PDB file of C-alpha atoms in Angstrom:
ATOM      1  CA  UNK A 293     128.533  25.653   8.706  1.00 66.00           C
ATOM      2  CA  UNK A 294     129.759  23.701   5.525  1.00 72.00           C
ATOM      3  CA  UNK A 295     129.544  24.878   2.266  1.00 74.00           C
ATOM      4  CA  UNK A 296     126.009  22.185   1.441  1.00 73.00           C
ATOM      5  CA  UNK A 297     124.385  23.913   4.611  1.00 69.00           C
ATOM      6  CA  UNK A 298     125.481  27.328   3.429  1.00 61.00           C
ATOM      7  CA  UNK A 299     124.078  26.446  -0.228  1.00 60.00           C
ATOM      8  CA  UNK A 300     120.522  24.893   0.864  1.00 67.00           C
ATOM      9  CA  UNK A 301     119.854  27.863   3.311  1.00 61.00           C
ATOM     10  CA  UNK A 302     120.854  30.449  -0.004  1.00 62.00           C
ATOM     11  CA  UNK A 303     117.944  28.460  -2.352  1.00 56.00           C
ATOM     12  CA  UNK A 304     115.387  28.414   0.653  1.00 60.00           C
ATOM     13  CA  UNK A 305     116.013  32.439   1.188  1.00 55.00           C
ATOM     14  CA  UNK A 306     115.767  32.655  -2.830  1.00 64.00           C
ATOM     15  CA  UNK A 307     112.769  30.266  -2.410  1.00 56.00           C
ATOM     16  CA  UNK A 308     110.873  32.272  -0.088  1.00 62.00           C
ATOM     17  CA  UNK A 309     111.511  35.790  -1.708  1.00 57.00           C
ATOM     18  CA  UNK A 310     109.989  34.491  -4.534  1.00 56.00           C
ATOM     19  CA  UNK A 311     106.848  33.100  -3.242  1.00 56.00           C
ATOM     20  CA  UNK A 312     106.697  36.502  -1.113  1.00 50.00           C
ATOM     21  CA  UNK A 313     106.979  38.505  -4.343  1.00 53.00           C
ATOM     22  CA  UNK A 314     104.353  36.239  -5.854  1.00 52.00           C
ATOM     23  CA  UNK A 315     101.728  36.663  -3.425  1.00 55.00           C
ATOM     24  CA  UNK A 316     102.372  40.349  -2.803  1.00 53.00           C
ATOM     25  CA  UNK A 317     101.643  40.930  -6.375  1.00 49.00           C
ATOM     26  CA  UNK A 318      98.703  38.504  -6.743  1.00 53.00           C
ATOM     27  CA  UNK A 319     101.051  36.556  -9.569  1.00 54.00           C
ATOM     28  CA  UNK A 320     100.900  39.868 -11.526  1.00 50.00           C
ATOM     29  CA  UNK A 321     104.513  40.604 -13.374  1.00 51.00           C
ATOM     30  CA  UNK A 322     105.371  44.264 -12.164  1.00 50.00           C
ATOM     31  CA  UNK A 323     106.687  45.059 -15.824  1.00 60.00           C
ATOM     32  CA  UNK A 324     104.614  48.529 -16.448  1.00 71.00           C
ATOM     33  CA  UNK A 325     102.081  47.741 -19.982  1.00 74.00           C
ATOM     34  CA  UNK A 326     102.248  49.892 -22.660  1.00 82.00           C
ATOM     35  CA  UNK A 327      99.538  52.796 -22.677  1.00 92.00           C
ATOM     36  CA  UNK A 328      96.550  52.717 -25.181  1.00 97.00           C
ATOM     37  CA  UNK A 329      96.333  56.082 -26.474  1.00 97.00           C
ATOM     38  CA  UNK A 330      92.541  57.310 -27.617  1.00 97.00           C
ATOM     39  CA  UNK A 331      92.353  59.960 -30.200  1.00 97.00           C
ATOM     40  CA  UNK A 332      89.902  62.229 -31.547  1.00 97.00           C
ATOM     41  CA  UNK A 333      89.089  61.878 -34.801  1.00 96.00           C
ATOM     42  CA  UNK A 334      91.580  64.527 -35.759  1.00 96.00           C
ATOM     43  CA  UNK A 335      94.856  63.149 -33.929  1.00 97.00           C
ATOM     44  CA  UNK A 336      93.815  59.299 -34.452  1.00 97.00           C
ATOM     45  CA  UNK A 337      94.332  60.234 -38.082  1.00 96.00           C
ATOM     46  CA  UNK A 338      96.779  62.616 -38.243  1.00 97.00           C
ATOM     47  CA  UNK A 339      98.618  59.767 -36.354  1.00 97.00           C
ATOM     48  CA  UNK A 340      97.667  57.253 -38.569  1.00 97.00           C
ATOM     49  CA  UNK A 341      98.820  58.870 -41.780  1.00 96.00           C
ATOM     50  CA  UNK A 342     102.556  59.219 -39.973  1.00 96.00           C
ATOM     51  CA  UNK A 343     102.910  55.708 -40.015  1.00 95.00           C
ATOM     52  CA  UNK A 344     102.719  53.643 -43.495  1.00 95.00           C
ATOM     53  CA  UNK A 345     103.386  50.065 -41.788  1.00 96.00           C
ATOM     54  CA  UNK A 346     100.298  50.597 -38.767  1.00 97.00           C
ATOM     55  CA  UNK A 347      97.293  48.783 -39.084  1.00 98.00           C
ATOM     56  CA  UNK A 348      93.712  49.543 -38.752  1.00 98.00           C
ATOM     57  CA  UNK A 349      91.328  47.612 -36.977  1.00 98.00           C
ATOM     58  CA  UNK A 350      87.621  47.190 -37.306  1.00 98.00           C
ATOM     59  CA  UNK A 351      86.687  45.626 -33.833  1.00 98.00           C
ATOM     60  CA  UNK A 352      83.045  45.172 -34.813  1.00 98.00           C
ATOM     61  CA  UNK A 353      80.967  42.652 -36.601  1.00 98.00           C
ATOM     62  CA  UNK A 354      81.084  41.881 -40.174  1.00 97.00           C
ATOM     63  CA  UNK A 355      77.493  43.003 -40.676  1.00 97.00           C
ATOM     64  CA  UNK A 356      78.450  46.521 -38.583  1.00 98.00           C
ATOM     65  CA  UNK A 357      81.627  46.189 -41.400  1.00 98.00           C
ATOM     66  CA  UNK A 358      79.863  45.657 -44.773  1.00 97.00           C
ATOM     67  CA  UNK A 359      77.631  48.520 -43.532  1.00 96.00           C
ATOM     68  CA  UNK A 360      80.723  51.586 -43.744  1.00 97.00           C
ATOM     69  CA  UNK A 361      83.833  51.229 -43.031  1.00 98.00           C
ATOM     70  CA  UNK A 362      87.167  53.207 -42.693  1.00 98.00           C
ATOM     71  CA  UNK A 363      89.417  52.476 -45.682  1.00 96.00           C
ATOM     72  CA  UNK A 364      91.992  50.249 -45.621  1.00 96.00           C
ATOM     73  CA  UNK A 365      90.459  48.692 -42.552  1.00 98.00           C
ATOM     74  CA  UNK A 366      90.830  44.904 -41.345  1.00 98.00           C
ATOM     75  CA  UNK A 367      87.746  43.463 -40.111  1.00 98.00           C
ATOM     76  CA  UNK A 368      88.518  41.374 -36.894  1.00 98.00           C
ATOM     77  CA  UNK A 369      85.171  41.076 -34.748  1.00 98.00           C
ATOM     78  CA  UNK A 370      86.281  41.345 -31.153  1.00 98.00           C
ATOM     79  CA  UNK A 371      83.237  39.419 -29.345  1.00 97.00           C
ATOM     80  CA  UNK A 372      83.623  36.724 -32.010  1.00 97.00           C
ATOM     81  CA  UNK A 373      85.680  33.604 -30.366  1.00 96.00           C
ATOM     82  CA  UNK A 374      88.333  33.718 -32.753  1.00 97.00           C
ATOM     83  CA  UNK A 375      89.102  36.971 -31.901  1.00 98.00           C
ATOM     84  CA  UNK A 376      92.865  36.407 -29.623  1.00 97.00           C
ATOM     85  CA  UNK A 377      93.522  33.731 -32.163  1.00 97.00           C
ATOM     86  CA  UNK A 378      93.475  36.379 -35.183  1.00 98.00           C
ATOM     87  CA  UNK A 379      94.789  38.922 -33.791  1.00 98.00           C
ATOM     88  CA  UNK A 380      98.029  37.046 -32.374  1.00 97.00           C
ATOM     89  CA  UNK A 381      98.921  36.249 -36.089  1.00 97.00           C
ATOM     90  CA  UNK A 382      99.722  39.972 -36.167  1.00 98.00           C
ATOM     91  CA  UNK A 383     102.991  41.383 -35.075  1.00 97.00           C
ATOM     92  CA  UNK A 384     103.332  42.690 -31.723  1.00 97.00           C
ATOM     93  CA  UNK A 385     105.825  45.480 -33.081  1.00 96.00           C
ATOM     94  CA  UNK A 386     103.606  47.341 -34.980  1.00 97.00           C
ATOM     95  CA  UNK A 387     101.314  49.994 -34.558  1.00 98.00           C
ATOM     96  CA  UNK A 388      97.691  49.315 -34.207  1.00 98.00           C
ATOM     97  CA  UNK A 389      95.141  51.690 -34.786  1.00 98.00           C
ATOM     98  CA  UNK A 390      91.599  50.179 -33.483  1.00 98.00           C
ATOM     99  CA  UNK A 391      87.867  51.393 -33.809  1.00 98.00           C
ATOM    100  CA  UNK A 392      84.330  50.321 -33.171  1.00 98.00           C
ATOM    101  CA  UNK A 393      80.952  51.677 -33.146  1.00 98.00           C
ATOM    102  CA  UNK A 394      81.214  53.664 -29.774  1.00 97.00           C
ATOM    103  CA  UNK A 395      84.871  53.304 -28.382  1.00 96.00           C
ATOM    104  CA  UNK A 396      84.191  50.907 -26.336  1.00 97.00           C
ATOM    105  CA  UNK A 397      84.607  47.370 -28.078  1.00 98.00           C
ATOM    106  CA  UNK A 398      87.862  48.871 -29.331  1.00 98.00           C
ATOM    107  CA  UNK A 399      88.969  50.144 -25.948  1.00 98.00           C
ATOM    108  CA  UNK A 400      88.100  46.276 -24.524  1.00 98.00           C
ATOM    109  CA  UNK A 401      89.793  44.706 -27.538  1.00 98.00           C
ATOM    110  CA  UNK A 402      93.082  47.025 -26.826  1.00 98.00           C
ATOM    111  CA  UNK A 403      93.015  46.308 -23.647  1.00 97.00           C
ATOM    112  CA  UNK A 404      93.362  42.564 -24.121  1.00 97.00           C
ATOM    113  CA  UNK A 405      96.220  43.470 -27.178  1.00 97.00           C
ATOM    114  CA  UNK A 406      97.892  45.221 -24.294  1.00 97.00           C
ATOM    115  CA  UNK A 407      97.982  41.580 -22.051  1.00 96.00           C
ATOM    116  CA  UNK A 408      99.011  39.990 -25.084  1.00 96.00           C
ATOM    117  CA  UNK A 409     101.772  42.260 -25.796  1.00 96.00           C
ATOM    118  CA  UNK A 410     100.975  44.893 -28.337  1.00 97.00           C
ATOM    119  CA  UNK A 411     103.175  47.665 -27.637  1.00 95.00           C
ATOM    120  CA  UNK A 412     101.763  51.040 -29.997  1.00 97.00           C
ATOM    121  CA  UNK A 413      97.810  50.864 -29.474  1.00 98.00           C
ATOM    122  CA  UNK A 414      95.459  53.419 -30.161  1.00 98.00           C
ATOM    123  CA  UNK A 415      91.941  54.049 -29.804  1.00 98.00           C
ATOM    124  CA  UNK A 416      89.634  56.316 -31.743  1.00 98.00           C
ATOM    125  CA  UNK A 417      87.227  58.364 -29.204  1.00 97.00           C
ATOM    126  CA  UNK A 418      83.537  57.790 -29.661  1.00 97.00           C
ATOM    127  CA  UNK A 419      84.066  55.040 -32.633  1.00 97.00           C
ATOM    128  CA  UNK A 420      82.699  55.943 -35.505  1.00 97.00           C
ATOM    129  CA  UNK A 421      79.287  57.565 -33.944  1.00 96.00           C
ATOM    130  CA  UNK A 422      81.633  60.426 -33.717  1.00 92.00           C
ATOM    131  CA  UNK A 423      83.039  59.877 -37.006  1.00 93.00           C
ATOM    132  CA  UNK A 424      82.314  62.988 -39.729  1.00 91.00           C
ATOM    133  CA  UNK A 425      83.896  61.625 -43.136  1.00 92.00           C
ATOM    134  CA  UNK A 426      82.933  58.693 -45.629  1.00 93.00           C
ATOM    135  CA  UNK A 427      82.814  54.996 -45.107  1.00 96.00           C
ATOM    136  CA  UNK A 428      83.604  52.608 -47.646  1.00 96.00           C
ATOM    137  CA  UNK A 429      81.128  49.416 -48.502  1.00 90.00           C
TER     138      UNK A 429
END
């Protein structure tokens, strides 16, 4: 065999391993994602106050918002359509601290932060139906 013949059967092999790989893992990357961590109330902000730069997310509507919300909160509604656009202006470095009414808007919108590549995500437990302090308004 020459060295073209030797060459052509090297990218087919390469070639097929890769379409193999892709179809074995559905197109999936097998990179591990970073966990979302949910908190009680107690460790989601005794974590919280550890780190000065994290930010805290209201996943719920502005009229849930401007009814009580945690201080220092952003509001960024997670079943409005802008939601992936505002949230990718953020930087996926930081540490992101998210809450909703129940747990489970903010578990959904972590979930997608996770896809996007959000690497320090966590969730408070039970949202703020579980929450025993003040709100702001």
């Amino acid at each position: 065999m020459n060295e073209t013949t030797l060459f052509i059967l090297f990218v087919v092999g390469i070639a097929i391993g890769g379409i193999w790989n892709f179809r074995r893992t559905g197109g999936v990357s097998m990179q591990a994602l970073p966990e979302i961590i949910t908190l009680s109330q107690k460790d989601f902000f005794d974590e919280l106050s550890k780190d000065s730069a994290a930010v805290l997310v209201d996943v719920r509507s502005i009229e849930e918002y401007q009814e009580g919300h945690l201080r220092n909160a952003v509001m960024i509604d997670f079943r409005h359509d802008d939601f992936k656009e505002k949230i990718s202006a953020y930087d996926k470095n930081e540490t992101y601290f998210l809450y909703c009414r129940s747990g489970n808007r903010s578990m959904r919108a972590a979930e997608l932060m996770q896809k996007m590549g959000f690497i320090a995500i966590y969730n408070l437990k039970g949202g703020l139906s579980v929450f025993t302090g003040e709100l702001e308004k």
